[in-house]
């Protein structure tokens, strides 16, 4: 820039020569690291996505894990509703084409099931059921609290068959 005449520097006659150099900012490493961590935390917070690499995530269990995954669960529910609407539209469209080919399919009879792969704390659920039964709550109500039991009546029938197959020790002489 000096040679092109953009900057005109006159020497003062002292032993130091005048010089023009670029200024560079000395960036503190801790500032950069803190800024990146804050950005990452904000990305997870605003996208309502849990940080699975977080140190505190591995030690969470039960209710606290559900609270950490609540935002993600909400997003999954909204996505599921959108997928359901899109799939119903697709089936209606396909059924109208099939109807022209004399293939009758009722799109309202088609069922779709979405299953989430959500971590469950079955030990806590079993302890809760035991406490409910111990408190005098009917077994059917207690067993309905188990997340992996879909049909409580079937479970009750299985328990009845199991107990009928075992001989009572009172009858043995």
PDB file of C-alpha atoms in Angstrom:
ATOM      1  CA  UNK A   1       0.000   0.000   0.000  1.00  0.00           C
ATOM      2  CA  UNK A   2       2.934   2.289   0.663  1.00  0.00           C
ATOM      3  CA  UNK A   3       4.448   1.460  -2.731  1.00  0.00           C
ATOM      4  CA  UNK A   4       1.153   2.204  -4.489  1.00  0.00           C
ATOM      5  CA  UNK A   5       0.851   5.577  -2.807  1.00  0.00           C
ATOM      6  CA  UNK A   6      -2.335   4.755  -0.917  1.00  0.00           C
ATOM      7  CA  UNK A   7      -0.639   5.548   2.378  1.00  0.00           C
ATOM      8  CA  UNK A   8       2.014   8.233   2.579  1.00  0.00           C
ATOM      9  CA  UNK A   9       4.400   7.827   5.506  1.00  0.00           C
ATOM     10  CA  UNK A  10       7.226  10.215   6.103  1.00  0.00           C
ATOM     11  CA  UNK A  11      10.234   9.163   8.087  1.00  0.00           C
ATOM     12  CA  UNK A  12      10.863  11.392  11.090  1.00  0.00           C
ATOM     13  CA  UNK A  13      14.584  10.989  10.869  1.00  0.00           C
ATOM     14  CA  UNK A  14      14.850   8.918  14.041  1.00  0.00           C
ATOM     15  CA  UNK A  15      16.438   5.504  14.134  1.00  0.00           C
ATOM     16  CA  UNK A  16      13.023   3.856  13.910  1.00  0.00           C
ATOM     17  CA  UNK A  17      11.577   3.456  10.462  1.00  0.00           C
ATOM     18  CA  UNK A  18       7.881   4.059   9.959  1.00  0.00           C
ATOM     19  CA  UNK A  19       5.939   0.949   8.938  1.00  0.00           C
ATOM     20  CA  UNK A  20       2.355   0.051   8.113  1.00  0.00           C
ATOM     21  CA  UNK A  21       1.178  -3.437   9.127  1.00  0.00           C
ATOM     22  CA  UNK A  22      -2.140  -5.224   9.484  1.00  0.00           C
ATOM     23  CA  UNK A  23      -3.707  -5.354  12.899  1.00  0.00           C
ATOM     24  CA  UNK A  24      -4.699  -8.809  14.140  1.00  0.00           C
ATOM     25  CA  UNK A  25      -6.929  -9.396  17.082  1.00  0.00           C
ATOM     26  CA  UNK A  26      -5.594 -11.664  19.786  1.00  0.00           C
ATOM     27  CA  UNK A  27      -8.546 -14.015  20.414  1.00  0.00           C
ATOM     28  CA  UNK A  28      -8.772 -15.597  23.830  1.00  0.00           C
ATOM     29  CA  UNK A  29      -9.251 -19.394  23.607  1.00  0.00           C
ATOM     30  CA  UNK A  30     -11.505 -19.562  26.661  1.00  0.00           C
ATOM     31  CA  UNK A  31     -13.807 -16.919  25.142  1.00  0.00           C
ATOM     32  CA  UNK A  32     -14.119 -18.920  21.923  1.00  0.00           C
ATOM     33  CA  UNK A  33     -14.736 -22.173  23.795  1.00  0.00           C
ATOM     34  CA  UNK A  34     -17.390 -20.590  26.028  1.00  0.00           C
ATOM     35  CA  UNK A  35     -19.073 -18.992  23.012  1.00  0.00           C
ATOM     36  CA  UNK A  36     -19.231 -22.324  21.141  1.00  0.00           C
ATOM     37  CA  UNK A  37     -20.636 -24.136  24.203  1.00  0.00           C
ATOM     38  CA  UNK A  38     -23.295 -21.460  24.599  1.00  0.00           C
ATOM     39  CA  UNK A  39     -24.238 -21.706  20.928  1.00  0.00           C
ATOM     40  CA  UNK A  40     -24.532 -25.479  21.190  1.00  0.00           C
ATOM     41  CA  UNK A  41     -26.707 -25.234  24.314  1.00  0.00           C
ATOM     42  CA  UNK A  42     -28.945 -22.663  22.619  1.00  0.00           C
ATOM     43  CA  UNK A  43     -29.325 -24.846  19.526  1.00  0.00           C
ATOM     44  CA  UNK A  44     -30.495 -27.760  21.667  1.00  0.00           C
ATOM     45  CA  UNK A  45     -32.753 -25.520  23.761  1.00  0.00           C
ATOM     46  CA  UNK A  46     -34.500 -23.728  20.890  1.00  0.00           C
ATOM     47  CA  UNK A  47     -34.901 -26.882  18.790  1.00  0.00           C
ATOM     48  CA  UNK A  48     -36.385 -28.655  21.854  1.00  0.00           C
ATOM     49  CA  UNK A  49     -34.024 -31.564  21.325  1.00  0.00           C
ATOM     50  CA  UNK A  50     -32.224 -33.248  24.226  1.00  0.00           C
ATOM     51  CA  UNK A  51     -28.452 -33.224  24.186  1.00  0.00           C
ATOM     52  CA  UNK A  52     -27.707 -36.934  24.328  1.00  0.00           C
ATOM     53  CA  UNK A  53     -23.987 -36.206  24.791  1.00  0.00           C
ATOM     54  CA  UNK A  54     -24.611 -34.257  27.998  1.00  0.00           C
ATOM     55  CA  UNK A  55     -22.884 -35.651  31.098  1.00  0.00           C
ATOM     56  CA  UNK A  56     -26.016 -35.339  33.213  1.00  0.00           C
ATOM     57  CA  UNK A  57     -28.090 -37.232  30.634  1.00  0.00           C
ATOM     58  CA  UNK A  58     -26.496 -40.592  31.417  1.00  0.00           C
ATOM     59  CA  UNK A  59     -27.242 -40.414  35.134  1.00  0.00           C
ATOM     60  CA  UNK A  60     -30.911 -39.469  34.673  1.00  0.00           C
ATOM     61  CA  UNK A  61     -33.566 -42.089  35.323  1.00  0.00           C
ATOM     62  CA  UNK A  62     -37.303 -42.418  35.564  1.00  0.00           C
ATOM     63  CA  UNK A  63     -39.263 -39.200  35.780  1.00  0.00           C
ATOM     64  CA  UNK A  64     -36.262 -36.935  35.169  1.00  0.00           C
ATOM     65  CA  UNK A  65     -35.527 -38.769  31.915  1.00  0.00           C
ATOM     66  CA  UNK A  66     -39.129 -38.244  30.816  1.00  0.00           C
ATOM     67  CA  UNK A  67     -38.842 -34.521  31.536  1.00  0.00           C
ATOM     68  CA  UNK A  68     -35.623 -34.317  29.547  1.00  0.00           C
ATOM     69  CA  UNK A  69     -37.251 -36.060  26.585  1.00  0.00           C
ATOM     70  CA  UNK A  70     -40.581 -34.196  26.834  1.00  0.00           C
ATOM     71  CA  UNK A  71     -39.742 -31.679  24.081  1.00  0.00           C
ATOM     72  CA  UNK A  72     -38.658 -34.454  21.749  1.00  0.00           C
ATOM     73  CA  UNK A  73     -41.810 -36.412  22.577  1.00  0.00           C
ATOM     74  CA  UNK A  74     -43.930 -33.375  21.683  1.00  0.00           C
ATOM     75  CA  UNK A  75     -42.136 -33.039  18.347  1.00  0.00           C
ATOM     76  CA  UNK A  76     -42.687 -36.751  17.693  1.00  0.00           C
ATOM     77  CA  UNK A  77     -46.404 -36.381  18.427  1.00  0.00           C
ATOM     78  CA  UNK A  78     -46.740 -33.516  15.952  1.00  0.00           C
ATOM     79  CA  UNK A  79     -44.763 -35.454  13.338  1.00  0.00           C
ATOM     80  CA  UNK A  80     -46.956 -38.515  13.939  1.00  0.00           C
ATOM     81  CA  UNK A  81     -50.122 -36.467  13.365  1.00  0.00           C
ATOM     82  CA  UNK A  82     -48.729 -35.076  10.112  1.00  0.00           C
ATOM     83  CA  UNK A  83     -47.679 -38.551   8.971  1.00  0.00           C
ATOM     84  CA  UNK A  84     -51.147 -39.878   9.794  1.00  0.00           C
ATOM     85  CA  UNK A  85     -52.822 -37.160   7.702  1.00  0.00           C
ATOM     86  CA  UNK A  86     -50.433 -37.722   4.795  1.00  0.00           C
ATOM     87  CA  UNK A  87     -50.923 -41.492   4.931  1.00  0.00           C
ATOM     88  CA  UNK A  88     -54.724 -41.139   5.004  1.00  0.00           C
ATOM     89  CA  UNK A  89     -54.578 -38.870   1.958  1.00  0.00           C
ATOM     90  CA  UNK A  90     -52.296 -41.370   0.202  1.00  0.00           C
ATOM     91  CA  UNK A  91     -54.643 -44.279   0.952  1.00  0.00           C
ATOM     92  CA  UNK A  92     -57.685 -42.330  -0.246  1.00  0.00           C
ATOM     93  CA  UNK A  93     -55.882 -41.533  -3.481  1.00  0.00           C
ATOM     94  CA  UNK A  94     -54.749 -45.131  -3.987  1.00  0.00           C
ATOM     95  CA  UNK A  95     -58.201 -46.504  -3.195  1.00  0.00           C
ATOM     96  CA  UNK A  96     -59.816 -44.176  -5.736  1.00  0.00           C
ATOM     97  CA  UNK A  97     -57.423 -45.488  -8.408  1.00  0.00           C
ATOM     98  CA  UNK A  98     -58.042 -49.086  -7.346  1.00  0.00           C
ATOM     99  CA  UNK A  99     -61.798 -48.499  -7.414  1.00  0.00           C
ATOM    100  CA  UNK A 100     -61.500 -47.736 -11.151  1.00  0.00           C
ATOM    101  CA  UNK A 101     -59.848 -51.150 -11.562  1.00  0.00           C
ATOM    102  CA  UNK A 102     -62.689 -52.828  -9.599  1.00  0.00           C
ATOM    103  CA  UNK A 103     -60.529 -53.413  -6.532  1.00  0.00           C
ATOM    104  CA  UNK A 104     -62.508 -52.357  -3.488  1.00  0.00           C
ATOM    105  CA  UNK A 105     -60.582 -51.180  -0.463  1.00  0.00           C
ATOM    106  CA  UNK A 106     -62.065 -48.895   2.163  1.00  0.00           C
ATOM    107  CA  UNK A 107     -59.424 -46.344   3.203  1.00  0.00           C
ATOM    108  CA  UNK A 108     -61.213 -45.766   6.510  1.00  0.00           C
ATOM    109  CA  UNK A 109     -60.684 -49.425   7.463  1.00  0.00           C
ATOM    110  CA  UNK A 110     -56.903 -49.102   7.215  1.00  0.00           C
ATOM    111  CA  UNK A 111     -55.277 -48.654  10.605  1.00  0.00           C
ATOM    112  CA  UNK A 112     -51.842 -47.226  11.221  1.00  0.00           C
ATOM    113  CA  UNK A 113     -49.882 -47.730  14.392  1.00  0.00           C
ATOM    114  CA  UNK A 114     -46.852 -45.730  15.422  1.00  0.00           C
ATOM    115  CA  UNK A 115     -44.666 -47.221  18.135  1.00  0.00           C
ATOM    116  CA  UNK A 116     -42.097 -45.093  19.875  1.00  0.00           C
ATOM    117  CA  UNK A 117     -38.833 -46.500  21.076  1.00  0.00           C
ATOM    118  CA  UNK A 118     -38.964 -44.714  24.423  1.00  0.00           C
ATOM    119  CA  UNK A 119     -36.857 -46.002  27.331  1.00  0.00           C
ATOM    120  CA  UNK A 120     -39.060 -47.397  30.077  1.00  0.00           C
ATOM    121  CA  UNK A 121     -38.303 -47.877  33.739  1.00  0.00           C
ATOM    122  CA  UNK A 122     -40.068 -51.232  34.218  1.00  0.00           C
ATOM    123  CA  UNK A 123     -38.578 -51.754  37.681  1.00  0.00           C
ATOM    124  CA  UNK A 124     -40.221 -48.570  38.964  1.00  0.00           C
ATOM    125  CA  UNK A 125     -43.487 -49.568  37.256  1.00  0.00           C
ATOM    126  CA  UNK A 126     -43.417 -53.009  38.906  1.00  0.00           C
ATOM    127  CA  UNK A 127     -42.731 -51.463  42.317  1.00  0.00           C
ATOM    128  CA  UNK A 128     -45.604 -49.031  41.768  1.00  0.00           C
ATOM    129  CA  UNK A 129     -47.965 -51.898  40.900  1.00  0.00           C
ATOM    130  CA  UNK A 130     -46.891 -53.819  44.014  1.00  0.00           C
ATOM    131  CA  UNK A 131     -47.487 -50.732  46.150  1.00  0.00           C
ATOM    132  CA  UNK A 132     -50.922 -50.198  44.575  1.00  0.00           C
ATOM    133  CA  UNK A 133     -51.942 -53.820  45.192  1.00  0.00           C
ATOM    134  CA  UNK A 134     -50.591 -53.584  48.749  1.00  0.00           C
ATOM    135  CA  UNK A 135     -52.673 -50.439  49.289  1.00  0.00           C
ATOM    136  CA  UNK A 136     -55.835 -52.333  48.353  1.00  0.00           C
ATOM    137  CA  UNK A 137     -56.287 -51.093  44.774  1.00  0.00           C
ATOM    138  CA  UNK A 138     -57.910 -53.783  42.567  1.00  0.00           C
ATOM    139  CA  UNK A 139     -55.385 -55.784  40.545  1.00  0.00           C
ATOM    140  CA  UNK A 140     -56.995 -54.831  37.238  1.00  0.00           C
ATOM    141  CA  UNK A 141     -56.492 -51.144  37.964  1.00  0.00           C
ATOM    142  CA  UNK A 142     -52.930 -51.745  39.158  1.00  0.00           C
ATOM    143  CA  UNK A 143     -51.980 -53.839  36.105  1.00  0.00           C
ATOM    144  CA  UNK A 144     -53.414 -51.183  33.790  1.00  0.00           C
ATOM    145  CA  UNK A 145     -50.639 -48.860  35.013  1.00  0.00           C
ATOM    146  CA  UNK A 146     -47.987 -51.065  33.384  1.00  0.00           C
ATOM    147  CA  UNK A 147     -46.902 -49.529  30.084  1.00  0.00           C
ATOM    148  CA  UNK A 148     -46.167 -52.877  28.431  1.00  0.00           C
ATOM    149  CA  UNK A 149     -49.626 -54.364  29.205  1.00  0.00           C
ATOM    150  CA  UNK A 150     -52.124 -53.605  26.443  1.00  0.00           C
ATOM    151  CA  UNK A 151     -54.936 -55.967  27.425  1.00  0.00           C
ATOM    152  CA  UNK A 152     -55.534 -56.140  31.182  1.00  0.00           C
ATOM    153  CA  UNK A 153     -58.373 -58.669  30.813  1.00  0.00           C
ATOM    154  CA  UNK A 154     -56.023 -61.095  29.054  1.00  0.00           C
ATOM    155  CA  UNK A 155     -53.467 -60.700  31.851  1.00  0.00           C
ATOM    156  CA  UNK A 156     -56.158 -61.376  34.452  1.00  0.00           C
ATOM    157  CA  UNK A 157     -57.228 -64.540  32.564  1.00  0.00           C
ATOM    158  CA  UNK A 158     -53.610 -65.704  32.451  1.00  0.00           C
ATOM    159  CA  UNK A 159     -53.238 -65.123  36.197  1.00  0.00           C
ATOM    160  CA  UNK A 160     -56.448 -67.044  36.881  1.00  0.00           C
ATOM    161  CA  UNK A 161     -55.295 -69.991  34.747  1.00  0.00           C
ATOM    162  CA  UNK A 162     -51.938 -69.938  36.480  1.00  0.00           C
ATOM    163  CA  UNK A 163     -53.516 -69.995  39.933  1.00  0.00           C
ATOM    164  CA  UNK A 164     -55.992 -72.743  38.954  1.00  0.00           C
ATOM    165  CA  UNK A 165     -53.106 -74.903  37.759  1.00  0.00           C
ATOM    166  CA  UNK A 166     -51.382 -74.733  41.143  1.00  0.00           C
ATOM    167  CA  UNK A 167     -52.712 -77.093  43.794  1.00  0.00           C
ATOM    168  CA  UNK A 168     -53.483 -75.617  47.154  1.00  0.00           C
ATOM    169  CA  UNK A 169     -51.181 -76.759  49.953  1.00  0.00           C
ATOM    170  CA  UNK A 170     -54.120 -76.697  52.367  1.00  0.00           C
ATOM    171  CA  UNK A 171     -55.659 -79.763  50.663  1.00  0.00           C
ATOM    172  CA  UNK A 172     -52.516 -81.890  50.952  1.00  0.00           C
ATOM    173  CA  UNK A 173     -52.493 -84.338  53.878  1.00  0.00           C
TER     174      UNK A 173
END
